């Protein structure tokens, strides 16, 4: 008898269904697993044999062949241990094939037969449900994660012995209750709030514009001016995610093995802070075993790079392609995967090596030193930054006065309104935010006439703007107009967009 079992895996963050087939035949004793396997899948042979033996299952001294289909799809991860073991049990007539119909198995086996947790269960269960599979047997460590998907039956077993008794009808395992997790309302108490930051009106306004249109932003200023504090306060003005975004982001964290221990969904937009010691692989993802990097963990959220000029140039250049394409392709060690990377880049840097420029009474840097320092950020990367803010030290009067600033939730309300305007404007176009507009959309939604056209002609000539800089400025102006709930871009919107243009090379 052929033991035929349904399982699943992930390629990038996309789940796929895998059929695990086992044949036991007479011949020279051997155990082979075939089907385009990564090293950790090949190693499952030893784990499965030992786990079955320690679960009091005597494997026949015959030729055992296991096939993971489709064979042209590379299989990664340790989640195939359990379905391989079950397929052998079916081929040995220990388990009836009828008892595993329309059931997906996923899980790793320890040598003692315990079923342990794996990555990527959430997208696999979702894919299985979409394919019509209605029962899923998963490790207990992944039970809550699987139960987030509705309209499915989730069963978890602690070990192979328990699972065999369940599949032979000798034991009843309780169904894991579906977790109906609500969306984040954004009313939770914030660790950092713009209301607690004195002054910095320009920086706050710049971050509001950036968040409303998902524009990349760079903050430049001396140490101690509050750049990091401003970035940490960003979660308070980020709009909530919709259901599709929540599942997408949660799937990325599931594949990365970073879902919360209770298996709950990621309902808040992620804010990922990268340290300047991060490698290019940590940033992009990949490695010996494919996994999402920081830029994918920041998908639909924010990637914050503090002290941006301290990052190795190789790491910064990794950002260029995903910023443009909203996806990153990783090819290494014979595999190629793609991860989503639609994030808002927020960078912070000092204006010079000593950090005191343009205060010439305190700055000890020469002009050449400053230029070399700035050049650590390549022009192509800077060209992908939509807004730049000069963050200065607050005056003593601002530091000493009682703080009475606008709270984050008020700014967030304006951001949500502006984004709803964008969603209505770009309905059925595949565009969500103003920052994603191409040249054709800019011509359609950022049309300039009369005094507005004359204004931009003067700006282009005066500041020698490139076509890329011109389009970037129009995208920002469109977001500023949306914050004003204005259908047309006015001169005042263009003026504010010009104020925030990135000029660190000027």
XYZ file of C-alpha atoms in Angstrom:
506
model
C 0.000 0.000 0.000
C 1.151 3.553 -0.774
C 1.046 5.812 2.247
C -0.306 9.162 0.987
C -0.358 12.151 3.338
C -0.952 15.888 2.836
C 1.562 18.384 4.203
C 2.725 21.865 3.368
C 5.697 24.198 3.328
C 6.647 27.752 2.469
C 8.721 29.279 -0.310
C 9.531 32.822 0.742
C 6.272 33.506 2.593
C 4.078 31.778 0.004
C 2.700 28.469 1.249
C 2.323 25.408 -0.961
C 0.722 22.002 -0.505
C 3.052 18.983 -0.542
C 2.001 15.349 -0.912
C 4.115 12.872 1.037
C 4.029 9.383 -0.472
C 5.633 6.260 1.003
C 6.211 2.878 -0.598
C 7.548 -0.169 1.274
C 8.850 -2.913 -1.034
C 10.942 -6.039 -0.852
C 14.604 -5.643 -1.663
C 17.837 -4.476 -0.140
C 16.979 -2.637 3.131
C 17.166 1.107 2.615
C 15.344 4.329 3.468
C 15.350 7.045 0.803
C 13.572 10.420 0.747
C 13.408 12.135 -2.638
C 11.850 15.303 -4.046
C 14.305 18.259 -4.253
C 15.231 18.440 -0.580
C 17.255 20.878 1.496
C 19.719 19.403 3.976
C 17.381 19.682 6.982
C 14.716 17.694 5.098
C 17.216 14.982 4.166
C 18.157 14.715 7.843
C 14.534 13.930 8.725
C 15.247 10.325 7.738
C 17.256 9.760 10.925
C 14.821 11.681 13.122
C 11.796 9.781 11.793
C 13.374 6.305 12.118
C 14.521 6.952 15.677
C 11.244 8.601 16.706
C 9.218 5.649 15.375
C 11.467 3.138 17.139
C 11.140 5.032 20.426
C 7.360 5.072 19.929
C 7.327 1.232 19.849
C 6.906 1.021 16.069
C 9.055 -1.682 14.443
C 10.008 -0.605 10.925
C 10.224 -3.571 8.487
C 13.641 -4.482 7.164
C 12.678 -3.544 3.603
C 13.233 -0.840 1.015
C 11.358 2.328 2.069
C 10.977 5.147 -0.457
C 9.363 8.462 0.464
C 8.551 11.046 -2.199
C 7.728 14.705 -1.507
C 5.685 16.004 -4.422
C 5.885 18.212 -6.456
C 9.499 17.219 -6.990
C 10.426 20.444 -8.812
C 9.722 22.568 -5.726
C 12.549 22.925 -3.215
C 11.544 21.706 0.265
C 12.939 23.527 3.310
C 12.380 23.217 7.046
C 11.770 20.439 9.562
C 7.975 20.365 9.313
C 7.989 17.310 7.029
C 9.097 14.938 9.831
C 5.547 14.252 11.025
C 3.919 13.646 7.607
C 6.814 11.346 6.610
C 6.270 9.288 9.781
C 2.499 9.125 9.203
C 2.990 8.063 5.569
C 5.192 5.165 6.762
C 2.560 4.150 9.332
C -0.076 4.064 6.583
C 2.181 2.004 4.305
C 2.656 -0.426 7.213
C -1.162 -0.697 7.671
C -0.947 0.642 11.227
C -3.114 3.621 10.282
C -5.989 3.468 7.799
C -5.791 5.826 4.836
C -9.442 6.756 5.484
C -8.485 8.246 8.841
C -6.150 10.826 7.252
C -8.387 11.962 4.409
C -8.508 15.733 3.920
C -6.020 16.165 6.788
C -2.792 18.132 6.684
C 0.127 17.165 8.931
C 3.040 19.404 9.860
C 5.594 19.169 12.658
C 9.124 18.225 13.664
C 9.943 15.043 15.566
C 12.398 14.689 18.391
C 14.328 11.428 18.768
C 11.998 10.430 21.588
C 8.917 10.846 19.389
C 7.746 14.229 20.720
C 6.130 16.549 18.152
C 7.813 19.947 18.335
C 6.994 23.338 16.843
C 8.026 24.602 13.422
C 7.970 27.865 11.488
C 5.418 28.883 8.879
C 2.344 27.088 10.244
C 0.054 30.122 9.817
C 0.482 30.522 6.021
C 0.392 26.730 5.528
C -2.927 26.386 7.375
C -4.376 29.343 5.468
C -3.263 27.819 2.156
C -4.674 24.429 3.148
C -8.037 25.942 4.046
C -8.140 27.752 0.692
C -7.439 24.397 -1.003
C -10.412 22.783 0.756
C -8.552 20.965 3.547
C -10.525 21.128 6.780
C -8.459 19.256 9.408
C -4.934 20.151 10.501
C -2.728 18.206 12.900
C 0.002 20.475 14.231
C 2.440 20.610 17.170
C 1.040 21.940 20.419
C 3.530 24.816 20.206
C 1.785 25.964 17.006
C -1.813 25.253 18.093
C -2.820 28.865 18.807
C -1.174 30.027 15.606
C -3.134 27.519 13.506
C -6.365 28.296 15.372
C -6.221 31.895 14.132
C -7.530 30.658 10.781
C -11.294 30.250 10.813
C -13.418 27.425 9.370
C -10.853 24.696 10.105
C -10.427 21.926 12.660
C -7.091 22.096 14.486
C -5.858 19.061 16.448
C -2.570 18.986 18.317
C -0.738 15.966 19.673
C 2.238 15.928 22.021
C 3.930 12.836 20.617
C 3.736 10.094 18.001
C 2.250 7.532 20.374
C -0.634 9.855 21.196
C -1.178 10.622 17.499
C -1.234 6.918 16.522
C -3.867 6.210 19.166
C -5.933 9.148 17.883
C -5.697 8.079 14.225
C -6.635 4.487 15.093
C -9.680 5.611 17.082
C -8.339 4.582 20.504
C -7.957 8.122 21.851
C -9.927 11.341 21.485
C -7.951 14.555 21.137
C -9.739 17.815 21.841
C -10.140 20.295 19.003
C -8.270 23.573 19.521
C -10.773 26.418 19.778
C -10.670 29.069 17.066
C -9.127 32.316 18.256
C -11.255 35.220 17.056
C -8.713 37.992 17.472
C -10.016 41.506 16.967
C -8.249 44.276 15.129
C -6.110 46.784 16.991
C -8.055 49.961 17.730
C -4.913 51.935 18.466
C -6.230 53.249 21.781
C -3.657 51.521 23.940
C -1.361 53.450 26.257
C 1.795 54.451 24.393
C 5.314 54.242 25.774
C 6.269 57.237 23.620
C 3.899 60.029 22.659
C 4.452 63.229 20.683
C 2.662 65.020 23.527
C 5.723 64.346 25.720
C 8.213 65.896 23.267
C 8.856 69.608 23.707
C 8.975 71.690 20.528
C 10.230 69.990 17.343
C 7.157 71.158 15.415
C 8.948 70.873 12.070
C 10.062 67.296 12.722
C 6.619 66.283 13.979
C 4.997 67.793 10.910
C 7.475 66.023 8.634
C 6.760 62.660 10.268
C 3.026 63.285 9.974
C 3.373 63.884 6.222
C 5.665 60.884 5.832
C 3.270 58.572 7.680
C 0.203 59.824 5.806
C 1.746 59.043 2.399
C 4.202 56.322 3.458
C 7.132 58.475 2.348
C 10.729 57.688 3.251
C 12.191 60.285 5.588
C 15.601 61.352 6.881
C 16.194 63.314 10.094
C 19.461 65.259 10.301
C 20.607 66.937 13.472
C 23.191 67.065 16.296
C 23.265 64.396 19.036
C 20.670 64.855 21.763
C 18.101 66.688 19.661
C 15.503 63.935 19.978
C 15.767 62.131 16.627
C 15.556 58.699 18.226
C 12.732 59.772 20.552
C 10.763 61.070 17.567
C 11.239 57.757 15.761
C 10.165 55.786 18.842
C 6.976 57.873 18.967
C 6.020 56.920 15.401
C 3.842 53.889 16.407
C 1.407 56.313 18.015
C 0.532 57.935 14.675
C 0.625 54.858 12.437
C -2.835 53.900 11.112
C -4.281 50.445 11.868
C -3.799 47.547 9.476
C -6.713 45.924 7.673
C -7.375 42.165 7.894
C -5.411 41.329 4.749
C -2.390 43.282 5.980
C -2.581 41.618 9.403
C -2.527 38.136 7.888
C 0.270 39.098 5.491
C 2.497 40.546 8.214
C 1.691 37.714 10.616
C 2.633 35.180 7.924
C 6.047 36.838 7.578
C 6.588 36.647 11.344
C 5.404 33.037 11.356
C 7.941 32.084 8.684
C 10.625 33.953 10.642
C 9.621 32.184 13.871
C 8.846 35.512 15.524
C 5.143 35.315 16.250
C 4.310 35.967 19.942
C 4.512 32.864 22.144
C 0.737 32.846 22.576
C 0.400 32.556 18.795
C -1.507 35.823 18.386
C -1.531 37.797 15.156
C 0.568 40.895 14.560
C -2.156 43.566 14.659
C 0.002 46.690 14.984
C 2.165 47.983 12.184
C 5.692 46.705 12.836
C 8.461 49.138 13.722
C 11.848 47.476 13.225
C 14.962 49.203 14.547
C 18.198 48.060 12.917
C 21.546 48.447 14.693
C 24.482 49.671 12.633
C 26.293 46.368 13.277
C 23.625 44.489 11.278
C 24.955 42.545 8.280
C 23.580 42.687 4.757
C 22.150 39.149 5.220
C 20.376 40.193 8.425
C 18.919 43.130 6.531
C 17.886 41.329 3.340
C 17.157 37.823 4.650
C 18.384 34.496 3.319
C 21.240 32.655 4.994
C 21.815 28.901 4.931
C 18.136 28.376 5.699
C 15.822 30.932 4.003
C 14.285 33.425 6.403
C 12.921 36.992 6.141
C 15.312 39.816 6.978
C 14.702 43.092 8.790
C 13.322 44.852 5.721
C 10.651 42.146 5.372
C 9.879 42.160 9.102
C 9.184 45.893 8.604
C 6.685 45.155 5.789
C 3.623 47.435 6.054
C 5.412 49.309 8.809
C 8.588 51.241 9.578
C 12.285 50.414 9.291
C 14.294 52.780 11.480
C 18.030 53.211 10.921
C 19.603 55.271 13.707
C 23.052 56.756 13.038
C 22.554 55.885 9.383
C 26.044 56.925 8.314
C 27.535 54.324 10.685
C 26.019 51.455 8.674
C 28.392 49.728 6.231
C 27.787 50.929 2.694
C 27.104 47.345 1.604
C 24.197 47.143 4.059
C 22.708 50.472 2.989
C 22.872 49.585 -0.686
C 20.756 46.494 0.044
C 17.868 48.901 0.658
C 17.818 50.469 -2.802
C 16.102 47.743 -4.813
C 13.413 46.778 -2.251
C 12.549 50.452 -1.651
C 11.872 50.775 -5.376
C 10.240 47.374 -6.067
C 8.575 46.719 -2.667
C 9.965 43.175 -2.786
C 13.409 41.662 -2.271
C 14.781 38.679 -4.153
C 17.325 36.510 -2.363
C 19.371 33.954 -4.293
C 21.916 31.846 -2.420
C 23.129 28.264 -2.041
C 21.029 26.938 -4.895
C 17.728 28.536 -3.872
C 15.901 31.716 -4.839
C 13.106 33.234 -2.747
C 11.249 36.532 -2.676
C 10.064 38.391 0.413
C 7.736 41.429 0.521
C 9.379 44.660 1.643
C 6.888 47.508 1.423
C 8.071 49.641 4.332
C 8.596 53.264 5.284
C 12.281 54.024 5.767
C 13.085 56.407 8.612
C 16.727 57.381 8.920
C 18.561 59.546 11.443
C 22.062 60.944 11.168
C 24.392 63.634 12.432
C 25.223 66.477 10.020
C 28.985 65.906 10.359
C 31.480 63.653 12.210
C 31.416 65.768 15.370
C 27.699 66.365 15.045
C 27.725 70.112 15.704
C 27.369 71.505 12.155
C 26.143 74.168 11.267
C 27.106 75.717 14.639
C 30.597 76.828 13.575
C 31.441 77.865 17.136
C 31.246 74.205 18.177
C 31.859 72.262 14.963
C 35.452 71.005 14.605
C 35.034 69.466 11.134
C 36.457 70.801 7.898
C 34.316 71.053 4.787
C 36.070 68.038 3.271
C 35.460 66.008 6.424
C 31.774 66.863 6.279
C 31.504 65.941 2.596
C 33.217 62.604 3.172
C 30.861 61.934 6.058
C 27.756 62.753 4.024
C 29.015 60.668 1.084
C 28.590 57.527 3.197
C 25.005 57.752 1.975
C 25.046 57.200 -1.784
C 23.123 59.617 -4.003
C 20.926 56.831 -5.429
C 19.844 55.951 -1.885
C 19.258 59.582 -0.906
C 17.234 59.987 -4.112
C 14.756 57.521 -2.631
C 14.178 59.721 0.430
C 11.093 61.904 -0.002
C 11.409 64.190 3.026
C 14.366 65.524 4.965
C 14.106 67.386 8.265
C 16.739 69.397 10.050
C 16.243 68.596 13.732
C 17.750 71.304 15.930
C 18.303 71.548 19.655
C 15.251 72.927 21.469
C 15.609 76.321 23.111
C 16.010 76.468 26.880
C 12.559 78.052 27.145
C 11.051 75.031 25.374
C 12.881 72.622 27.674
C 11.844 74.418 30.861
C 8.230 75.206 30.026
C 5.399 72.872 30.941
C 4.841 70.374 28.144
C 1.497 70.951 26.434
C 1.953 69.430 22.989
C -0.516 67.811 20.613
C -0.949 64.109 21.512
C -0.183 61.351 19.038
C -3.789 60.198 18.710
C -4.790 63.607 17.291
C -2.094 63.388 14.624
C -3.114 59.796 13.961
C -6.685 60.881 13.218
C -5.451 63.216 10.472
C -3.190 60.500 9.074
C -6.104 58.038 8.882
C -8.284 60.610 7.101
C -5.544 61.317 4.560
C -5.010 57.629 3.904
C -8.735 57.042 3.380
C -8.658 59.763 0.725
C -5.772 57.968 -0.984
C -7.526 54.592 -0.823
C -10.584 56.068 -2.501
C -8.506 57.843 -5.143
C -6.454 54.781 -6.083
C -9.266 52.232 -5.826
C -8.661 49.235 -8.138
C -5.244 50.554 -9.253
C -3.024 48.468 -6.958
C -1.708 51.676 -5.344
C -2.284 52.312 -1.655
C -0.249 55.436 -0.891
C 0.943 58.587 -2.667
C 4.561 57.456 -2.380
C 3.743 54.562 -4.752
C 2.603 56.777 -7.616
C 4.389 56.288 -10.936
C 4.862 58.940 -13.610
C 1.461 58.257 -15.179
C -0.339 58.605 -11.830
C 1.578 61.799 -11.056
C 0.402 63.304 -14.366
C -3.175 62.323 -13.519
C -3.402 63.223 -9.832
C -0.811 66.005 -9.503
C -1.756 68.203 -12.444
C -0.348 71.733 -12.245
C -1.863 74.751 -13.982
C -1.528 78.522 -13.867
C 0.373 79.924 -10.914
C 1.186 76.424 -9.622
C 2.900 75.531 -12.879
C 4.824 78.826 -12.881
C 5.864 78.226 -9.269
C 7.295 74.800 -10.061
C 9.104 76.090 -13.152
C 10.883 78.646 -10.966
C 11.693 75.972 -8.351
C 13.160 73.615 -10.958
C 15.367 76.354 -12.391
C 16.438 77.781 -9.031
C 17.269 74.474 -7.346
C 18.268 72.567 -10.491
C 15.871 69.762 -9.648
C 16.202 66.459 -11.470
C 13.122 64.717 -12.850
C 13.263 62.268 -9.928
C 13.406 65.111 -7.378
C 10.529 66.887 -9.135
C 8.319 63.810 -9.005
C 9.270 63.185 -5.392
C 8.253 66.717 -4.489
C 4.885 66.328 -6.231
C 4.174 63.103 -4.327
C 4.823 64.900 -1.044
C 2.689 67.869 -2.108
C -0.160 65.486 -2.932
C 0.043 64.032 0.606
C 0.116 67.506 2.175
C -2.986 68.404 0.159
C -4.688 65.218 1.379
C -3.919 66.178 4.978
C -5.639 69.497 4.203
C -8.505 67.521 2.606
C -7.913 69.527 -0.580
C -8.749 68.003 -3.977
C -6.219 70.192 -5.748
C -2.538 70.772 -4.973
C -2.106 74.443 -4.094
C 0.999 76.638 -4.040
C 1.131 76.403 -0.240
C 1.339 72.614 -0.506
C 4.150 72.845 -3.051
C 5.951 75.345 -0.823
C 5.830 73.009 2.173
C 6.984 70.078 0.042
C 9.926 72.218 -1.142
C 10.788 73.007 2.473
C 11.174 69.292 3.206
C 13.218 68.400 0.121
C 16.388 66.438 0.837
C 19.411 68.739 0.428
C 22.198 67.084 2.443
C 24.431 67.212 -0.653
C 23.789 70.944 -1.221
